[in-house]
């Protein structure tokens, strides 16, 4: 089994698993349907294409930086009649960072990795208005288990977030309370009782009849691996842009 890890970071993200009328919510972490939709788009799959191979992949996500929830109001007009549609309420996650992973057949994961390097359709983080701020790929597929890969992956939170949390890990006496704990959300095996259930297993992305099955989720925690020391900085190479300029011709009177 191989594991493909994804870095999901951006100013805004939105990972909805349910929507009622004009209210579009978001989960606290990327959904399996959203991430598989990102992968399918990178491959250039049509909306009505078969998803059985992607849906069979094991999925998990680590919350490296939870972000904050935002609410927005949007208007739209009917494409045919031009009439104004009802005001919609949409929720987003701002300044969040996640490490998501899919595990399964090595050849399929390698194909997905190559698709992310040269995507047919540009990836977005749940909604088209949410582009990623960093490369989605972290590395080539790994030969390990999904949970092990998520536990061992580098902590992708911003330096500011790590610093802010380091200050909160100290109590009033100045003693260290221990390392942070990052939340892991993993597909629950069929023979275990899930901690929660979402209608988040994509069966069809066809806009005429979208279909999603139930997916069991189990939650756990992990400590981020130690940060690697920064590489020693070297002075920038000498650069003088004037070296390509020709001398000015003497002025004639």
Tab-separated table of C-alpha atoms in Angstrom:
chain	number	residue	atom	x	y	z
A	1	UNK	CA	0.000	0.000	0.000
A	2	UNK	CA	1.165	3.528	-0.775
A	3	UNK	CA	0.197	6.877	0.721
A	4	UNK	CA	-0.067	10.223	-1.049
A	5	UNK	CA	0.049	13.249	1.263
A	6	UNK	CA	-1.453	16.624	0.337
A	7	UNK	CA	-0.838	20.070	1.808
A	8	UNK	CA	-4.110	22.029	1.992
A	9	UNK	CA	-3.370	25.632	2.919
A	10	UNK	CA	-4.977	28.846	1.750
A	11	UNK	CA	-6.559	32.130	2.833
A	12	UNK	CA	-10.004	30.509	2.660
A	13	UNK	CA	-11.242	26.919	2.561
A	14	UNK	CA	-14.738	25.434	2.601
A	15	UNK	CA	-15.405	21.720	3.031
A	16	UNK	CA	-19.134	21.146	3.146
A	17	UNK	CA	-20.761	17.777	3.736
A	18	UNK	CA	-24.346	19.042	3.848
A	19	UNK	CA	-26.214	22.020	2.451
A	20	UNK	CA	-29.798	23.081	3.027
A	21	UNK	CA	-31.326	25.620	0.667
A	22	UNK	CA	-29.313	28.872	0.891
A	23	UNK	CA	-27.139	27.878	3.873
A	24	UNK	CA	-23.707	26.458	2.844
A	25	UNK	CA	-21.732	25.275	5.830
A	26	UNK	CA	-18.202	23.902	6.187
A	27	UNK	CA	-16.722	21.130	8.290
A	28	UNK	CA	-13.750	21.804	10.555
A	29	UNK	CA	-11.474	19.737	8.303
A	30	UNK	CA	-11.313	18.666	4.648
A	31	UNK	CA	-13.880	16.077	3.609
A	32	UNK	CA	-13.162	12.936	1.624
A	33	UNK	CA	-15.561	14.006	-1.119
A	34	UNK	CA	-13.835	17.382	-1.408
A	35	UNK	CA	-10.316	15.962	-1.603
A	36	UNK	CA	-11.325	13.248	-4.072
A	37	UNK	CA	-13.012	15.937	-6.159
A	38	UNK	CA	-9.720	17.854	-6.182
A	39	UNK	CA	-7.878	14.738	-7.370
A	40	UNK	CA	-10.494	13.939	-10.021
A	41	UNK	CA	-10.289	17.506	-11.337
A	42	UNK	CA	-6.499	17.301	-11.534
A	43	UNK	CA	-6.888	14.205	-13.702
A	44	UNK	CA	-9.457	15.954	-15.883
A	45	UNK	CA	-12.262	13.501	-15.122
A	46	UNK	CA	-15.710	14.475	-16.303
A	47	UNK	CA	-18.397	15.165	-13.714
A	48	UNK	CA	-20.226	11.964	-14.636
A	49	UNK	CA	-17.076	9.788	-14.694
A	50	UNK	CA	-16.782	6.606	-12.627
A	51	UNK	CA	-15.411	7.314	-9.115
A	52	UNK	CA	-15.228	3.787	-7.730
A	53	UNK	CA	-11.415	3.643	-7.762
A	54	UNK	CA	-11.105	6.961	-5.916
A	55	UNK	CA	-13.884	6.181	-3.445
A	56	UNK	CA	-12.091	2.943	-2.495
A	57	UNK	CA	-9.025	4.868	-1.298
A	58	UNK	CA	-8.491	5.152	2.447
A	59	UNK	CA	-8.658	8.784	3.603
A	60	UNK	CA	-7.371	10.725	6.578
A	61	UNK	CA	-6.515	14.289	7.564
A	62	UNK	CA	-4.432	15.998	10.242
A	63	UNK	CA	-5.430	19.445	11.493
A	64	UNK	CA	-2.164	21.384	11.628
A	65	UNK	CA	-3.712	24.854	11.953
A	66	UNK	CA	-7.474	24.993	12.658
A	67	UNK	CA	-8.040	28.520	11.377
A	68	UNK	CA	-11.141	30.559	12.192
A	69	UNK	CA	-14.682	30.310	10.850
A	70	UNK	CA	-16.059	33.137	8.731
A	71	UNK	CA	-19.587	33.833	7.489
A	72	UNK	CA	-20.312	35.559	4.196
A	73	UNK	CA	-23.447	36.570	2.313
A	74	UNK	CA	-23.611	36.198	-1.463
A	75	UNK	CA	-26.046	37.083	-4.211
A	76	UNK	CA	-26.537	35.406	-7.588
A	77	UNK	CA	-28.724	35.672	-10.665
A	78	UNK	CA	-30.411	32.901	-12.610
A	79	UNK	CA	-28.337	32.009	-15.672
A	80	UNK	CA	-31.364	31.882	-17.999
A	81	UNK	CA	-33.898	34.360	-16.656
A	82	UNK	CA	-31.490	36.838	-15.076
A	83	UNK	CA	-33.702	37.077	-11.989
A	84	UNK	CA	-32.081	37.598	-8.620
A	85	UNK	CA	-31.720	34.422	-6.551
A	86	UNK	CA	-32.279	34.343	-2.762
A	87	UNK	CA	-29.455	35.653	-0.596
A	88	UNK	CA	-27.182	32.761	0.393
A	89	UNK	CA	-25.233	32.340	3.623
A	90	UNK	CA	-21.799	30.718	3.216
A	91	UNK	CA	-19.214	29.680	5.775
A	92	UNK	CA	-15.450	29.410	5.324
A	93	UNK	CA	-12.327	28.464	7.256
A	94	UNK	CA	-9.763	31.268	7.185
A	95	UNK	CA	-6.009	30.822	7.679
A	96	UNK	CA	-6.244	27.035	8.099
A	97	UNK	CA	-3.656	24.393	7.206
A	98	UNK	CA	-4.223	20.645	6.873
A	99	UNK	CA	-2.264	17.582	5.831
A	100	UNK	CA	-4.576	15.127	4.065
A	101	UNK	CA	-3.695	11.683	2.791
A	102	UNK	CA	-5.100	8.927	0.609
A	103	UNK	CA	-3.854	5.343	0.655
A	104	UNK	CA	-4.313	2.518	-1.806
A	105	UNK	CA	-2.958	1.038	-5.026
A	106	UNK	CA	0.577	2.381	-5.724
A	107	UNK	CA	0.030	2.784	-9.471
A	108	UNK	CA	-3.150	4.820	-8.957
A	109	UNK	CA	-1.491	7.065	-6.364
A	110	UNK	CA	1.474	7.683	-8.651
A	111	UNK	CA	-0.934	8.672	-11.415
A	112	UNK	CA	-2.681	11.078	-9.036
A	113	UNK	CA	0.650	12.544	-7.941
A	114	UNK	CA	1.639	13.232	-11.550
A	115	UNK	CA	-1.782	14.769	-12.212
A	116	UNK	CA	-1.312	17.207	-9.317
A	117	UNK	CA	2.004	18.330	-10.799
A	118	UNK	CA	0.290	19.191	-14.106
A	119	UNK	CA	-3.447	19.413	-13.334
A	120	UNK	CA	-6.011	19.539	-16.122
A	121	UNK	CA	-8.271	21.691	-13.940
A	122	UNK	CA	-6.672	23.897	-11.292
A	123	UNK	CA	-7.179	22.619	-7.733
A	124	UNK	CA	-9.228	24.531	-5.195
A	125	UNK	CA	-9.919	23.993	-1.512
A	126	UNK	CA	-13.569	22.981	-1.459
A	127	UNK	CA	-14.933	25.902	-3.526
A	128	UNK	CA	-13.685	27.553	-6.691
A	129	UNK	CA	-13.180	30.813	-4.805
A	130	UNK	CA	-10.624	29.104	-2.511
A	131	UNK	CA	-7.300	28.578	-4.330
A	132	UNK	CA	-4.389	26.959	-2.476
A	133	UNK	CA	-1.646	29.274	-1.260
A	134	UNK	CA	1.074	26.598	-1.377
A	135	UNK	CA	1.844	23.578	-3.578
A	136	UNK	CA	-0.639	20.793	-2.877
A	137	UNK	CA	1.932	18.013	-3.271
A	138	UNK	CA	4.313	17.272	-0.390
A	139	UNK	CA	6.287	14.338	-1.767
A	140	UNK	CA	5.982	11.334	-4.026
A	141	UNK	CA	3.803	8.480	-2.685
A	142	UNK	CA	5.230	6.809	0.428
A	143	UNK	CA	5.423	3.096	1.207
A	144	UNK	CA	3.802	3.124	4.644
A	145	UNK	CA	0.393	3.148	6.298
A	146	UNK	CA	-1.869	6.174	6.175
A	147	UNK	CA	-1.893	6.766	9.926
A	148	UNK	CA	1.885	6.436	10.175
A	149	UNK	CA	2.384	8.869	7.291
A	150	UNK	CA	0.105	11.462	8.893
A	151	UNK	CA	1.831	11.084	12.261
A	152	UNK	CA	5.294	11.462	10.769
A	153	UNK	CA	4.612	14.251	8.269
A	154	UNK	CA	6.246	17.608	8.954
A	155	UNK	CA	4.113	20.138	10.830
A	156	UNK	CA	2.834	22.496	8.107
A	157	UNK	CA	1.465	25.231	10.402
A	158	UNK	CA	2.806	28.736	9.888
A	159	UNK	CA	5.701	29.989	12.024
A	160	UNK	CA	3.369	32.525	13.639
A	161	UNK	CA	0.900	29.803	14.602
A	162	UNK	CA	3.656	27.612	16.052
A	163	UNK	CA	5.048	30.540	18.034
A	164	UNK	CA	1.620	31.511	19.355
A	165	UNK	CA	0.987	27.965	20.506
A	166	UNK	CA	4.418	27.703	22.107
A	167	UNK	CA	3.483	30.637	24.342
A	168	UNK	CA	0.155	29.047	25.291
A	169	UNK	CA	1.888	25.777	26.276
A	170	UNK	CA	3.383	27.502	29.318
A	171	UNK	CA	1.338	27.843	32.509
A	172	UNK	CA	1.302	30.754	34.916
A	173	UNK	CA	4.458	29.472	36.623
A	174	UNK	CA	6.391	29.392	33.376
A	175	UNK	CA	6.763	25.628	33.216
A	176	UNK	CA	6.257	23.766	29.957
A	177	UNK	CA	3.035	21.770	29.701
A	178	UNK	CA	4.225	19.501	26.917
A	179	UNK	CA	4.080	19.431	23.137
A	180	UNK	CA	0.899	20.276	21.220
A	181	UNK	CA	-1.583	17.639	20.170
A	182	UNK	CA	-2.843	17.657	16.591
A	183	UNK	CA	-6.188	16.080	15.752
A	184	UNK	CA	-6.288	13.144	13.326
A	185	UNK	CA	-9.488	12.172	11.499
A	186	UNK	CA	-9.318	8.765	9.790
A	187	UNK	CA	-11.629	6.428	7.917
A	188	UNK	CA	-13.091	4.006	10.434
A	189	UNK	CA	-12.685	0.287	9.633
A	190	UNK	CA	-15.948	-1.499	8.892
A	191	UNK	CA	-15.616	-3.744	11.967
A	192	UNK	CA	-15.250	-0.800	14.407
A	193	UNK	CA	-17.743	1.713	15.768
A	194	UNK	CA	-17.068	5.190	14.336
A	195	UNK	CA	-16.858	8.314	16.478
A	196	UNK	CA	-18.982	10.164	13.947
A	197	UNK	CA	-20.589	9.622	10.555
A	198	UNK	CA	-20.825	11.939	7.550
A	199	UNK	CA	-22.565	11.593	4.202
A	200	UNK	CA	-19.216	12.134	2.580
A	201	UNK	CA	-18.423	9.126	0.362
A	202	UNK	CA	-18.709	10.327	-3.267
A	203	UNK	CA	-20.606	8.023	-5.591
A	204	UNK	CA	-21.262	10.535	-8.387
A	205	UNK	CA	-20.340	14.187	-8.994
A	206	UNK	CA	-22.866	14.461	-11.830
A	207	UNK	CA	-24.581	17.851	-11.216
A	208	UNK	CA	-27.880	16.342	-12.382
A	209	UNK	CA	-27.822	13.762	-9.605
A	210	UNK	CA	-25.021	14.018	-7.052
A	211	UNK	CA	-24.777	10.970	-4.808
A	212	UNK	CA	-22.901	10.468	-1.540
A	213	UNK	CA	-22.750	7.514	0.826
A	214	UNK	CA	-22.138	7.434	4.563
A	215	UNK	CA	-18.563	7.367	5.859
A	216	UNK	CA	-17.522	6.452	9.392
A	217	UNK	CA	-14.771	8.532	11.001
A	218	UNK	CA	-12.582	7.816	14.007
A	219	UNK	CA	-10.662	10.542	15.759
A	220	UNK	CA	-7.345	10.435	17.557
A	221	UNK	CA	-4.442	12.749	18.324
A	222	UNK	CA	-0.762	12.925	17.536
A	223	UNK	CA	2.254	14.990	18.473
A	224	UNK	CA	3.905	16.788	15.543
A	225	UNK	CA	7.430	15.601	14.794
A	226	UNK	CA	10.274	17.911	15.852
A	227	UNK	CA	10.934	20.734	13.463
A	228	UNK	CA	14.063	20.368	11.381
A	229	UNK	CA	16.674	23.042	12.097
A	230	UNK	CA	16.773	25.705	9.402
A	231	UNK	CA	19.438	25.234	6.789
A	232	UNK	CA	22.375	27.630	7.131
A	233	UNK	CA	21.781	30.652	4.990
A	234	UNK	CA	24.323	31.598	2.383
A	235	UNK	CA	24.894	35.112	1.077
A	236	UNK	CA	22.957	35.895	-2.082
A	237	UNK	CA	24.948	35.618	-5.297
A	238	UNK	CA	26.490	38.811	-6.619
A	239	UNK	CA	24.173	40.520	-9.041
A	240	UNK	CA	24.812	43.766	-10.857
A	241	UNK	CA	22.132	44.510	-13.465
A	242	UNK	CA	24.212	47.291	-14.987
A	243	UNK	CA	26.697	44.782	-16.435
A	244	UNK	CA	24.384	44.119	-19.392
A	245	UNK	CA	24.089	47.798	-20.280
A	246	UNK	CA	26.151	49.277	-23.088
A	247	UNK	CA	28.145	52.428	-22.501
A	248	UNK	CA	26.362	55.549	-23.588
A	249	UNK	CA	27.585	56.975	-26.857
A	250	UNK	CA	29.375	60.310	-26.540
A	251	UNK	CA	27.136	63.296	-27.179
A	252	UNK	CA	27.858	65.198	-30.330
A	253	UNK	CA	27.291	68.925	-30.724
